[in-house]
Tab-separated table of C-alpha atoms in Angstrom:
chain	number	residue	atom	x	y	z
A	1195	MET	CA	220.324	119.388	-64.266
A	1196	ASN	CA	221.060	120.390	-60.089
A	1197	ILE	CA	218.023	120.648	-57.292
A	1198	LEU	CA	218.951	122.406	-54.570
A	1199	TYR	CA	216.330	121.541	-51.660
A	1200	PHE	CA	216.240	124.487	-48.465
A	1201	ALA	CA	214.506	123.593	-44.968
A	1202	TRP	CA	212.830	120.747	-44.059
A	1203	VAL	CA	212.627	119.756	-47.765
A	1204	ARG	CA	216.295	119.382	-47.425
A	1205	GLU	CA	216.237	117.526	-43.708
A	1206	LYS	CA	213.812	114.880	-45.845
A	1207	VAL	CA	215.925	114.427	-48.374
A	1208	GLY	CA	218.427	113.764	-47.087
A	1209	ALA	CA	220.659	116.271	-50.013
A	1210	ALA	CA	221.402	120.190	-49.715
A	1211	GLU	CA	221.845	119.567	-53.791
A	1212	GLU	CA	221.605	116.652	-56.256
A	1213	THR	CA	222.834	116.875	-59.747
A	1214	VAL	CA	219.768	114.996	-62.608
A	1215	SER	CA	219.145	114.056	-65.680
A	1216	PRO	CA	216.039	113.418	-65.979
A	1217	PRO	CA	213.770	111.924	-68.921
A	1218	PRO	CA	212.186	113.424	-71.963
A	1219	THR	CA	208.807	112.963	-69.931
A	1220	VAL	CA	209.405	115.560	-67.800
A	1221	GLY	CA	208.153	119.028	-69.042
A	1222	THR	CA	206.633	120.213	-66.287
A	1223	LEU	CA	207.840	121.276	-61.886
A	1224	GLY	CA	204.799	119.156	-61.527
A	1225	GLN	CA	206.562	116.166	-62.877
A	1226	LEU	CA	210.086	117.059	-62.454
A	1227	ILE	CA	208.073	116.458	-57.843
A	1228	ASP	CA	206.883	113.081	-59.085
A	1229	TRP	CA	209.938	112.008	-60.465
A	1230	LEU	CA	211.407	113.046	-58.087
A	1231	ALA	CA	209.901	111.249	-55.472
A	1232	GLN	CA	210.202	107.999	-56.854
A	1233	ARG	CA	213.903	108.520	-56.164
A	1234	SER	CA	213.582	107.388	-52.618
A	1235	PRO	CA	211.376	106.874	-50.107
A	1236	ARG	CA	213.022	110.218	-47.728
A	1237	HIS	CA	212.420	111.912	-51.602
A	1238	ALA	CA	208.485	110.489	-51.501
A	1239	ALA	CA	208.604	111.824	-47.404
A	1240	ALA	CA	209.697	115.073	-48.749
A	1241	PHE	CA	207.549	115.510	-51.171
A	1242	ALA	CA	204.295	113.808	-49.976
A	1243	ASP	CA	202.387	117.277	-49.678
A	1244	ARG	CA	202.481	119.444	-52.123
A	1245	LYS	CA	200.644	122.344	-51.343
A	1246	LEU	CA	203.389	122.882	-48.504
A	1247	ILE	CA	206.076	123.043	-51.523
A	1248	ARG	CA	207.612	126.188	-53.092
A	1249	ALA	CA	209.844	126.497	-56.170
A	1250	ALA	CA	212.274	128.055	-58.389
A	1251	ILE	CA	213.518	127.722	-61.446
A	1252	ASP	CA	216.992	129.630	-62.119
A	1253	GLN	CA	216.471	131.319	-59.403
A	1254	VAL	CA	212.801	132.722	-60.134
A	1255	HIS	CA	209.821	131.913	-57.847
A	1256	SER	CA	207.437	129.347	-60.230
A	1257	GLN	CA	204.359	127.619	-60.530
A	1258	ILE	CA	203.834	123.533	-60.587
A	1259	ASN	CA	203.330	123.923	-64.204
A	1260	ALA	CA	205.738	125.593	-65.592
A	1261	SER	CA	208.420	124.088	-68.164
A	1262	VAL	CA	212.004	122.792	-66.633
A	1263	ALA	CA	212.699	122.499	-70.079
A	1264	GLY	CA	216.691	124.001	-70.151
A	1265	ALA	CA	216.099	125.299	-66.392
A	1266	LYS	CA	220.733	124.714	-64.682
A	1267	GLU	CA	219.182	124.951	-61.132
A	1268	VAL	CA	215.579	123.832	-60.123
A	1269	ALA	CA	215.093	124.542	-55.814
A	1270	PHE	CA	212.591	123.299	-53.963
A	1271	PHE	CA	211.564	124.528	-50.379
A	1272	PRO	CA	208.855	125.612	-47.517
A	1273	PRO	CA	207.471	128.512	-48.117
A	1274	VAL	CA	209.838	131.249	-47.495
A	1275	THR	CA	209.553	132.799	-43.705
A	1276	GLY	CA	212.465	135.234	-43.430
A	1277	GLY	CA	212.136	138.787	-41.830
B	1146	MET	CA	217.236	160.952	-58.770
B	1147	THR	CA	219.742	158.146	-59.275
B	1148	VAL	CA	218.330	155.150	-55.954
B	1149	GLU	CA	221.525	153.407	-55.106
B	1150	ILE	CA	220.301	149.971	-54.269
B	1151	ASP	CA	222.069	148.941	-50.563
B	1152	ILE	CA	221.107	145.040	-50.701
B	1153	ARG	CA	222.960	143.002	-47.826
B	1154	VAL	CA	222.482	139.229	-47.356
B	1155	GLN	CA	225.090	138.553	-44.129
B	1156	ARG	CA	225.909	136.060	-41.527
B	1157	GLU	CA	227.150	138.721	-39.134
B	1158	ALA	CA	225.219	140.814	-37.294
B	1159	PHE	CA	224.977	144.249	-37.275
B	1160	GLU	CA	223.824	147.689	-35.640
B	1161	PRO	CA	220.290	149.289	-36.570
B	1162	GLY	CA	221.679	152.612	-34.996
B	1163	ALA	CA	224.213	152.229	-36.234
B	1164	GLU	CA	222.788	151.920	-39.741
B	1165	LEU	CA	220.688	154.259	-39.528
B	1166	THR	CA	222.685	156.786	-38.758
B	1167	ARG	CA	224.860	156.400	-41.965
B	1168	PHE	CA	221.509	156.156	-44.010
B	1169	SER	CA	220.446	159.098	-43.178
B	1170	LEU	CA	223.568	161.144	-43.925
B	1171	GLN	CA	223.837	159.882	-46.989
B	1172	ASN	CA	220.222	161.121	-48.213
B	1173	SER	CA	220.603	164.864	-46.552
B	1174	SER	CA	218.502	166.444	-49.310
B	1175	SER	CA	215.533	164.305	-47.837
B	1176	GLY	CA	213.120	165.103	-45.690
B	1177	ALA	CA	211.198	161.799	-44.807
B	1178	VAL	CA	213.930	158.469	-43.191
B	1179	CYS	CA	211.890	155.273	-42.167
B	1180	THR	CA	213.073	152.396	-41.206
B	1181	PHE	CA	211.978	148.837	-39.632
B	1182	THR	CA	213.627	146.965	-37.500
B	1183	GLY	CA	212.605	142.919	-37.085
B	1184	GLN	CA	214.390	141.291	-34.328
B	1185	MET	CA	214.499	137.729	-33.164
B	1186	ARG	CA	212.240	137.425	-30.471
B	1187	ASP	CA	212.445	135.051	-27.131
B	1188	PHE	CA	209.502	132.842	-27.268
B	1189	ARG	CA	207.106	130.889	-29.914
B	1190	GLY	CA	203.275	130.875	-29.496
B	1191	PRO	CA	200.106	132.879	-28.942
B	1192	ASP	CA	201.890	135.391	-26.519
B	1193	ARG	CA	204.841	134.209	-24.168
B	1194	ALA	CA	202.970	133.601	-20.980
B	1195	THR	CA	201.354	130.469	-22.552
B	1196	GLY	CA	204.050	129.910	-24.695
B	1197	GLU	CA	207.573	128.273	-25.188
B	1198	PRO	CA	210.647	130.240	-24.740
B	1199	ILE	CA	213.134	130.361	-27.764
B	1200	THR	CA	217.265	130.068	-27.220
B	1201	ALA	CA	218.173	129.885	-30.613
B	1202	MET	CA	216.807	130.366	-34.303
B	1203	GLU	CA	219.008	129.195	-37.292
B	1204	LEU	CA	218.153	131.073	-40.586
B	1205	ASP	CA	218.593	129.318	-43.506
B	1206	HIS	CA	218.499	130.758	-47.210
B	1207	TYR	CA	219.223	130.178	-51.019
B	1208	PRO	CA	222.444	131.947	-51.368
B	1209	GLY	CA	222.186	133.951	-55.499
B	1210	MET	CA	217.873	133.691	-54.926
B	1211	ALA	CA	218.128	135.664	-51.619
B	1212	GLU	CA	219.901	138.922	-52.999
B	1213	ARG	CA	217.997	138.464	-56.470
B	1214	GLN	CA	214.716	138.241	-54.918
B	1215	LEU	CA	215.539	141.449	-52.283
B	1216	ALA	CA	216.881	143.838	-55.137
B	1217	GLU	CA	213.372	142.727	-57.233
B	1218	LEU	CA	211.420	143.640	-54.396
B	1219	ALA	CA	213.983	147.070	-54.671
B	1220	ALA	CA	213.550	148.014	-58.200
B	1221	ASP	CA	209.399	147.205	-57.452
B	1222	ALA	CA	209.663	149.531	-54.719
B	1223	LYS	CA	211.774	152.450	-56.404
B	1224	SER	CA	209.243	152.140	-59.878
B	1225	ARG	CA	206.100	151.962	-56.905
B	1226	TRP	CA	206.685	155.358	-54.703
B	1227	PRO	CA	209.193	158.581	-55.395
B	1228	LEU	CA	212.663	156.738	-53.070
B	1229	ASP	CA	215.218	158.803	-52.542
B	1230	ASP	CA	217.356	156.275	-51.190
B	1231	LEU	CA	216.853	152.465	-49.190
B	1232	CYS	CA	218.374	150.102	-47.909
B	1233	ILE	CA	217.686	146.248	-46.375
B	1234	ILE	CA	219.534	143.811	-44.961
B	1235	HIS	CA	219.258	140.530	-44.014
B	1236	ARG	CA	220.337	138.064	-41.843
B	1237	PHE	CA	221.021	133.756	-42.137
B	1238	GLY	CA	222.942	131.810	-39.791
B	1239	LYS	CA	222.041	131.535	-35.547
B	1240	LEU	CA	220.590	134.065	-34.339
B	1241	ILE	CA	220.462	134.618	-30.532
B	1242	PRO	CA	216.454	136.723	-28.430
B	1243	THR	CA	216.318	140.408	-30.136
B	1244	GLU	CA	219.681	140.268	-32.271
B	1245	PRO	CA	218.537	142.568	-35.928
B	1246	ILE	CA	217.148	140.180	-38.170
B	1247	VAL	CA	216.364	142.760	-40.956
B	1248	PHE	CA	216.236	146.297	-41.698
B	1249	VAL	CA	214.761	148.051	-43.775
B	1250	ALA	CA	215.412	152.165	-45.075
B	1251	THR	CA	213.438	154.713	-47.295
B	1252	ALA	CA	214.076	157.840	-47.932
B	1253	SER	CA	211.451	160.086	-49.392
B	1254	ALA	CA	210.787	163.772	-49.560
B	1255	HIS	CA	208.014	163.256	-47.338
B	1256	ARG	CA	206.636	160.558	-44.649
B	1257	GLY	CA	204.347	159.300	-47.120
B	1258	ASP	CA	206.343	157.399	-49.260
B	1259	ALA	CA	208.926	156.246	-46.975
B	1260	PHE	CA	206.114	154.987	-44.613
B	1261	ALA	CA	204.514	153.445	-47.315
B	1262	ALA	CA	207.412	151.558	-49.137
B	1263	ALA	CA	208.929	150.163	-45.683
B	1264	GLU	CA	205.738	148.701	-45.669
B	1265	PHE	CA	205.468	146.809	-48.699
B	1266	LEU	CA	209.478	146.102	-48.875
B	1267	MET	CA	208.802	144.753	-45.349
B	1268	ASP	CA	205.079	142.580	-46.437
B	1269	TRP	CA	206.825	141.301	-50.085
B	1270	LEU	CA	209.713	140.556	-48.090
B	1271	LYS	CA	207.872	137.661	-46.502
B	1272	THR	CA	207.182	136.405	-48.312
B	1273	LYS	CA	209.544	135.678	-51.358
B	1274	ALA	CA	212.556	136.338	-50.127
B	1275	PRO	CA	213.850	132.847	-50.004
B	1276	PHE	CA	214.561	132.510	-45.966
B	1277	TRP	CA	213.758	130.179	-43.775
B	1278	LYS	CA	213.523	129.908	-39.712
B	1279	LYS	CA	213.739	127.414	-37.490
B	1280	GLU	CA	213.048	128.104	-33.745
B	1281	THR	CA	215.615	126.529	-30.681
B	1282	THR	CA	213.350	125.627	-27.713
B	1283	ALA	CA	214.545	123.732	-24.852
B	1284	LYS	CA	212.458	120.858	-26.261
B	1285	SER	CA	212.876	120.953	-29.590
B	1286	ALA	CA	214.003	122.988	-32.918
B	1287	GLU	CA	211.003	123.541	-35.355
B	1288	TRP	CA	211.084	124.976	-38.680
B	1289	VAL	CA	208.649	127.645	-38.339
B	1290	SER	CA	205.338	127.441	-40.527
B	1291	GLU	CA	204.153	130.381	-43.101
B	1292	ALA	CA	201.270	132.791	-41.698
B	1293	ALA	CA	198.196	133.212	-43.208
B	1294	ALA	CA	198.447	136.613	-42.395
B	1295	ASP	CA	201.691	137.650	-44.151
B	1296	VAL	CA	200.350	136.005	-46.380
B	1297	GLU	CA	197.041	138.519	-46.718
B	1298	ARG	CA	198.852	141.714	-46.264
B	1299	ALA	CA	201.745	141.191	-48.641
B	1300	GLN	CA	198.355	141.038	-50.997
B	1301	ARG	CA	197.754	144.796	-50.633
B	1302	TRP	CA	200.107	145.198	-52.687
B	1303	ALA	CA	199.618	142.979	-54.974
B	1304	ARG	CA	198.971	145.486	-59.085
């Protein structure tokens, strides 16, 4: 599974992209965040305030309880501020 | 009528006047053309007098999803109003004050639909399109926070 980070989430994690293989117990976006947050102190800092984290599964905005089963690309980012 | 959807996500600067001329000429049967340009402001804060000058901005984006999300918003606008045509241009990368960030154009038989569709596109784009602004002042560079007013405006169009 390819994980992408954008804006300050990318800066806090210290990487734009990483490939991970979460265990089968990771079924939802929320569980994926819990698992990623344990990877390093930087990940933990990036995911510290979950209210500020938005996510997309295979480039579609997704809610925290969405399933990540079969997902190729999961992105994490702050609320969007374009336009 | 078939709606041609012209969506561009680009690093290069663009000229809204030239885009309007091109858009109008290619829609000779439309009685109404509405455009919106969002440009980079030169300060941040509640107003210019008390705000801090901004010297530059970096626009981060999610390549692939940005185009896809804009195409989805365009298709949604098409389904809500009888549009002859529409165009969305959004920059990414480095910008300086007064440079256009975003351009939306809609064409329809009459102004009501063109106005409404352009407003809808901007309101939804602000809360759905994956772009993030980082503003640079003399002191620091900071990511822009989500504006509650933008979320409220977008909710008006929920259905």
